[in-house]
Amino acid sequence: MGAIRLGKIFGIEVRLHFSWVIIFFLVGYTLSFFYFPEQYEGLPQSTYITMGLITTFFFFASILFHEMSHSLVARRNGIPIRFITLFVFGGVSSIAKEPDSPNVELKMAAAGPAASLFLGVFFGAVGVAAALAGAGAPITGVAAYLAFINVLLAAFNLVPGFPLDGGRLLRALIWKLTGSIQRATKIAADFGRGVAVLLIAGGLFLVLTNYLVNGLWFIFIGWFLDQAARGSYQQVVVSQALSRVLVRDLMTPDPVTMPDDLTLRRAVDEYFLAHKHSGFPVTRNEEPVGVISLSDIRHVPQGEWDSVRVSQVMEPLGHGAVVEADNHVTDLLTRLHDRETDRLLVVDRNHHIAGIVTNDDIARYLRVQVALR
Ligand SMILES: [Zn+2]
């Protein structure tokens, strides 16, 4: 939603959320017209703008570096990364599943702040070297700011509120101690919401004491963290509830199937009118080959119904359109999401149709589970 694709780095797709475009301008504007002119007086405005643009660019690159290091550590530990979205004050790596063990989570979470800390030291060293070489304020100023912002980024991300990196470290430790990812997530997310409340309260205080812009930033980040903390806890509860469930537990078994050599006339009379379903899986020699719905038939004039066959108008099964009955439901969710569809055919080991599963089946199962809790 609302993201621009930037390209791939190390095979990981990088996306830019629209909020980042706004942040980009805000940061660049604040640096060029307020921060640099106040810190380094007496330079021409064009120099401040150049400093602002360069700093903003490297600030952006620093966040990407931070996020990339999470992703690369995750991938090295066998957790596939689908893409990275950069937004607001950081980024989010879209990982296909939660880490399997607290140790993996520990490594993944530590990678980001470590990367930012490294950049902070790096830009600090560049600044010192530039100053020693006699470089002027434009260069040392940019380096000093980048050193400062990266250390700040590391520090902010180490705050122990889930889903910030510090919260992930906390979760990994509690998970290690208690053996329960759900309890660990609950505690770490509660910390996250606590931090969010502190940020919002601090922001209100700043607004009341005439630091309007800084105050609004605090409130905004606090609100964002609160949303993220709630969302990630619910996500863990849901994936825990589904983690032991197989596709066959949710599917509607033995759907009525239609052979692909049937004429449309017989398809309408013997299937659509007789069974009242709006769509049927189509088979050839017992194997699924497609899906047919009333809208596929509507395009064909009635006069041709005796000569046109189901195989000619059905929607053929594309790659990944079937799921095995013994797969985990989490695989099913990924598949439904990737294909942007709301139903999939389920097959058994011999590739015969075993059932059909829809988003509604999953929602119904979850409602029952939650109600019984
Ligand atoms: Zn991070």
XYZ file of C-alpha atoms and ligand atoms in Angstrom:
374
model
C 0.000 0.000 0.000
C 1.364 3.370 -1.036
C 4.935 2.274 -1.650
C 7.344 2.899 -4.530
C 9.716 0.128 -5.608
C 13.287 1.326 -5.594
C 15.014 -1.825 -6.829
C 16.899 -4.759 -5.387
C 19.963 -4.851 -3.158
C 21.515 -8.263 -2.420
C 18.394 -9.748 -3.971
C 16.054 -8.054 -1.477
C 13.455 -5.703 -2.896
C 13.504 -2.235 -1.344
C 10.301 -0.209 -1.237
C 9.822 3.386 -0.207
C 6.639 4.237 1.657
C 5.069 7.567 0.696
C 5.458 8.820 4.250
C 9.191 8.725 3.592
C 8.869 11.279 0.795
C 7.260 13.654 3.297
C 9.942 12.890 5.910
C 12.627 13.429 3.282
C 11.390 16.963 2.593
C 10.769 17.747 6.266
C 14.240 16.632 7.323
C 15.925 18.358 4.373
C 13.958 21.551 4.983
C 14.648 21.635 8.731
C 18.360 21.011 8.198
C 18.779 23.519 5.346
C 16.809 26.407 6.824
C 17.063 25.955 10.611
C 19.609 23.478 11.932
C 22.693 24.236 9.789
C 22.188 28.053 9.658
C 21.955 28.096 13.485
C 24.929 25.789 14.064
C 27.283 27.227 11.456
C 26.606 30.943 11.016
C 27.775 33.089 8.130
C 27.600 30.658 5.212
C 25.554 31.353 2.055
C 22.042 29.819 1.988
C 22.966 27.717 -1.055
C 25.657 25.998 1.054
C 23.107 25.196 3.772
C 20.778 23.687 1.188
C 23.575 21.561 -0.285
C 24.527 20.405 3.223
C 20.856 19.658 3.933
C 20.402 17.600 0.769
C 23.601 15.580 1.246
C 22.804 14.923 4.907
C 19.237 13.868 4.102
C 20.488 11.488 1.443
C 22.989 9.827 3.797
C 20.391 9.756 6.575
C 18.152 7.815 4.207
C 21.052 5.523 3.241
C 21.840 4.965 6.946
C 18.310 3.712 7.639
C 18.533 1.441 4.626
C 21.884 0.120 5.930
C 20.291 -0.543 9.345
C 17.331 -2.382 7.810
C 19.542 -4.277 5.367
C 21.671 -5.652 8.189
C 18.550 -7.068 9.907
C 17.515 -8.689 6.651
C 20.879 -10.167 5.786
C 21.272 -11.725 9.247
C 17.723 -13.077 8.986
C 18.419 -14.600 5.609
C 21.659 -16.170 6.795
C 19.622 -17.874 9.515
C 17.197 -19.346 7.029
C 14.421 -16.760 7.295
C 13.460 -15.556 3.831
C 13.010 -11.788 3.446
C 10.412 -10.755 0.913
C 11.026 -7.013 0.842
C 11.999 -4.021 2.944
C 9.698 -1.021 3.216
C 11.274 2.218 4.398
C 8.836 4.485 6.150
C 8.437 7.138 8.812
C 11.456 6.977 11.127
C 12.732 3.609 10.014
C 11.900 0.595 8.036
C 10.202 -2.723 8.250
C 11.516 -5.941 6.796
C 8.726 -8.156 5.614
C 9.792 -11.553 6.885
C 7.878 -14.595 5.764
C 7.717 -16.063 9.288
C 8.696 -15.404 12.883
C 12.170 -16.630 13.919
C 12.217 -20.254 15.106
C 14.371 -19.716 18.152
C 15.195 -16.905 20.591
C 18.850 -17.085 19.558
C 18.017 -16.274 15.934
C 15.780 -13.409 17.045
C 18.574 -12.114 19.283
C 21.038 -12.005 16.374
C 18.504 -10.460 13.983
C 17.470 -7.759 16.429
C 21.010 -6.841 17.455
C 22.183 -6.443 13.844
C 20.330 -3.149 13.245
C 21.511 -1.096 16.228
C 25.007 -2.535 15.759
C 24.970 -1.327 12.145
C 23.779 2.155 13.193
C 26.394 2.359 15.922
C 29.040 1.371 13.400
C 27.869 4.162 11.051
C 27.879 6.644 13.939
C 31.507 5.836 14.708
C 32.348 5.839 10.992
C 30.869 9.317 10.328
C 32.433 10.563 13.560
C 35.851 9.397 12.332
C 35.242 11.010 8.930
C 34.367 14.277 10.695
C 37.482 14.203 12.873
C 39.722 13.313 9.913
C 38.165 16.124 7.858
C 38.676 18.620 10.694
C 42.310 17.561 11.085
C 42.818 17.959 7.336
C 41.519 21.503 7.624
C 38.129 20.966 5.944
C 35.524 23.663 6.548
C 32.224 23.648 8.399
C 30.162 22.279 5.485
C 31.994 18.936 5.538
C 32.592 18.556 9.279
C 29.033 19.742 9.963
C 27.490 17.096 7.730
C 29.701 14.354 9.182
C 28.973 15.441 12.761
C 25.227 15.433 12.156
C 25.321 11.983 10.508
C 27.398 10.617 13.404
C 24.879 12.064 15.872
C 21.772 10.844 14.031
C 23.107 7.281 13.658
C 23.953 7.016 17.351
C 20.487 8.412 18.087
C 18.950 5.839 15.725
C 20.811 3.033 17.519
C 19.747 4.381 20.919
C 16.098 4.855 19.950
C 15.894 1.376 18.448
C 17.385 -0.124 21.608
C 14.468 1.177 23.702
C 12.983 -2.076 25.061
C 9.502 -1.770 23.563
C 8.346 -4.304 21.003
C 8.450 -4.074 17.965
C 11.518 -1.822 18.258
C 14.814 -3.727 18.121
C 15.310 -3.335 21.880
C 11.847 -4.818 22.392
C 12.807 -7.729 20.167
C 15.940 -8.288 22.246
C 13.766 -8.212 25.367
C 11.317 -10.645 23.795
C 14.121 -13.008 22.814
C 15.464 -12.993 26.386
C 12.049 -13.652 27.973
C 11.345 -16.261 25.311
C 14.628 -17.960 26.217
C 13.737 -17.884 29.907
C 10.074 -18.921 29.689
C 10.094 -20.963 26.483
C 6.881 -19.231 25.367
C 7.022 -16.836 22.426
C 3.458 -15.765 23.112
C 4.107 -14.709 26.706
C 7.388 -13.088 25.707
C 5.644 -11.101 22.980
C 2.891 -10.033 25.381
C 5.385 -8.660 27.902
C 7.592 -7.011 25.265
C 4.550 -5.480 23.543
C 3.302 -4.128 26.900
C 6.710 -2.494 27.332
C 6.296 -1.068 23.831
C 2.946 0.440 24.718
C 4.445 1.820 27.927
C 7.199 3.495 25.944
C 4.543 4.838 23.556
C 2.639 6.420 26.457
C 5.863 8.036 27.728
C 6.632 9.391 24.241
C 3.145 10.854 23.877
C 3.256 12.378 27.366
C 6.715 13.817 26.650
C 5.416 15.177 23.332
C 2.467 16.897 25.025
C 4.851 18.415 27.560
C 7.054 19.754 24.722
C 4.033 21.172 22.888
C 2.914 22.978 26.079
C 6.411 24.363 26.623
C 6.537 25.852 23.105
C 8.555 23.127 21.385
C 5.693 22.514 18.993
C 7.497 20.666 16.173
C 9.583 18.408 18.439
C 6.505 17.741 20.561
C 4.440 16.707 17.535
C 7.236 14.375 16.431
C 7.217 12.666 19.829
C 3.436 12.281 19.774
C 3.498 10.935 16.246
C 6.238 8.388 16.985
C 4.502 7.371 20.225
C 1.208 6.813 18.447
C 2.959 4.834 15.733
C 4.751 2.642 18.267
C 1.509 1.954 20.119
C -0.184 0.784 16.913
C 2.795 -1.382 16.002
C 2.974 -2.950 19.482
C -0.710 -3.896 19.436
C -0.544 -5.197 15.881
C 2.483 -7.387 16.418
C 1.035 -9.023 19.521
C -2.182 -9.880 17.707
C -0.155 -11.230 14.813
C 1.743 -13.594 17.115
C -1.467 -14.768 18.790
C -3.030 -15.478 15.416
C -0.006 -17.273 14.008
C 0.296 -19.282 17.244
C -3.357 -20.279 16.991
C -2.782 -21.353 13.409
C 0.695 -22.844 13.713
C -0.427 -26.393 14.415
C -3.405 -26.345 12.081
C -3.272 -28.077 8.722
C -5.085 -27.031 5.583
C -7.256 -30.176 5.792
C -8.609 -29.024 9.174
C -10.105 -25.911 7.598
C -11.059 -26.928 4.083
C -14.475 -27.870 2.807
C -13.815 -31.486 1.808
C -14.859 -33.263 -1.372
C -16.245 -30.414 -3.451
C -18.347 -31.275 -6.490
C -15.993 -31.310 -9.473
C -16.716 -31.065 -13.181
C -14.934 -33.000 -15.978
C -13.313 -30.648 -18.499
C -14.796 -32.281 -21.609
C -18.390 -31.521 -20.581
C -20.468 -29.262 -22.868
C -21.586 -25.952 -21.393
C -25.227 -27.052 -21.744
C -24.664 -30.039 -19.456
C -22.475 -27.958 -17.136
C -25.363 -25.544 -16.599
C -28.117 -28.180 -16.318
C -26.311 -30.842 -14.291
C -24.030 -28.682 -12.139
C -24.893 -24.998 -11.825
C -28.682 -25.585 -11.624
C -28.444 -28.825 -9.641
C -25.894 -27.809 -6.984
C -26.407 -24.046 -6.694
C -22.673 -23.343 -6.319
C -21.362 -20.352 -8.258
C -18.145 -22.107 -9.256
C -16.650 -25.599 -9.605
C -13.165 -27.071 -9.797
C -12.598 -28.657 -13.211
C -10.746 -31.975 -13.547
C -9.168 -34.035 -16.296
C -8.434 -37.689 -15.360
C -9.190 -36.804 -11.736
C -6.513 -34.114 -11.689
C -7.457 -30.458 -11.198
C -6.916 -28.349 -14.311
C -8.994 -25.225 -13.697
C -11.973 -23.488 -12.142
C -15.212 -22.517 -13.871
C -17.751 -19.979 -12.695
C -21.025 -18.674 -14.106
C -19.319 -15.544 -15.404
C -17.086 -17.690 -17.650
C -20.205 -19.177 -19.274
C -22.152 -15.914 -19.543
C -19.772 -14.714 -22.290
C -20.778 -17.593 -24.593
C -24.051 -17.212 -26.587
C -26.636 -19.866 -25.598
C -26.755 -21.200 -29.192
C -23.183 -22.453 -28.820
C -23.621 -24.195 -25.469
C -23.953 -27.640 -27.093
C -20.638 -27.390 -28.943
C -18.379 -25.408 -26.566
C -16.716 -27.414 -23.815
C -15.802 -26.495 -20.269
C -12.053 -26.697 -21.006
C -12.430 -23.860 -23.527
C -13.889 -21.273 -21.147
C -12.616 -22.286 -17.699
C -9.890 -20.384 -15.935
C -6.843 -22.683 -16.057
C -4.952 -23.268 -12.821
C -1.861 -21.112 -12.709
C 1.305 -21.776 -10.784
C 0.686 -22.058 -7.044
C -3.099 -22.197 -7.375
C -3.369 -25.451 -5.437
C -2.257 -26.214 -1.910
C -1.599 -29.599 -0.330
C -3.937 -30.798 2.391
C -1.037 -31.607 4.734
C 0.504 -28.135 4.485
C 0.346 -25.737 7.403
C -2.253 -23.025 7.349
C 0.497 -20.413 7.552
C 1.645 -21.550 4.072
C -1.932 -21.178 2.918
C -2.132 -17.582 4.190
C 1.066 -16.647 2.358
C -0.250 -18.289 -0.805
C -3.627 -16.544 -0.637
C -1.915 -13.236 -0.042
C 0.646 -13.619 -2.837
C -1.933 -14.637 -5.403
C -4.461 -12.004 -4.297
C -7.209 -14.575 -4.402
C -9.731 -15.623 -1.769
C -9.944 -19.341 -2.553
C -7.586 -22.174 -3.378
C -8.040 -25.797 -4.411
C -6.685 -28.355 -1.972
C -5.103 -31.543 -3.328
C -3.959 -34.718 -1.631
C -0.580 -36.407 -2.134
C -1.706 -37.996 -5.407
C -2.687 -34.585 -6.730
C -6.400 -35.426 -6.576
C -8.815 -32.770 -5.385
C -9.385 -33.099 -1.650
C -11.241 -29.882 -0.935
C -11.542 -26.169 -1.365
C -10.468 -23.527 1.118
C -11.413 -19.854 1.309
C -10.538 -16.829 3.405
C -13.907 -17.272 5.105
C -12.936 -20.764 6.283
C -9.864 -19.327 8.011
C -11.817 -16.461 9.554
C -14.494 -18.846 10.842
C -11.864 -21.145 12.373
C -10.179 -18.213 14.132
C -13.495 -16.904 15.500
C -14.212 -20.303 17.042
C -10.685 -20.560 18.497
C -10.839 -17.086 20.004
C -14.328 -17.711 21.416
C -13.124 -20.902 23.135
C -10.062 -19.281 24.649
Zn 16.061 -2.082 13.528
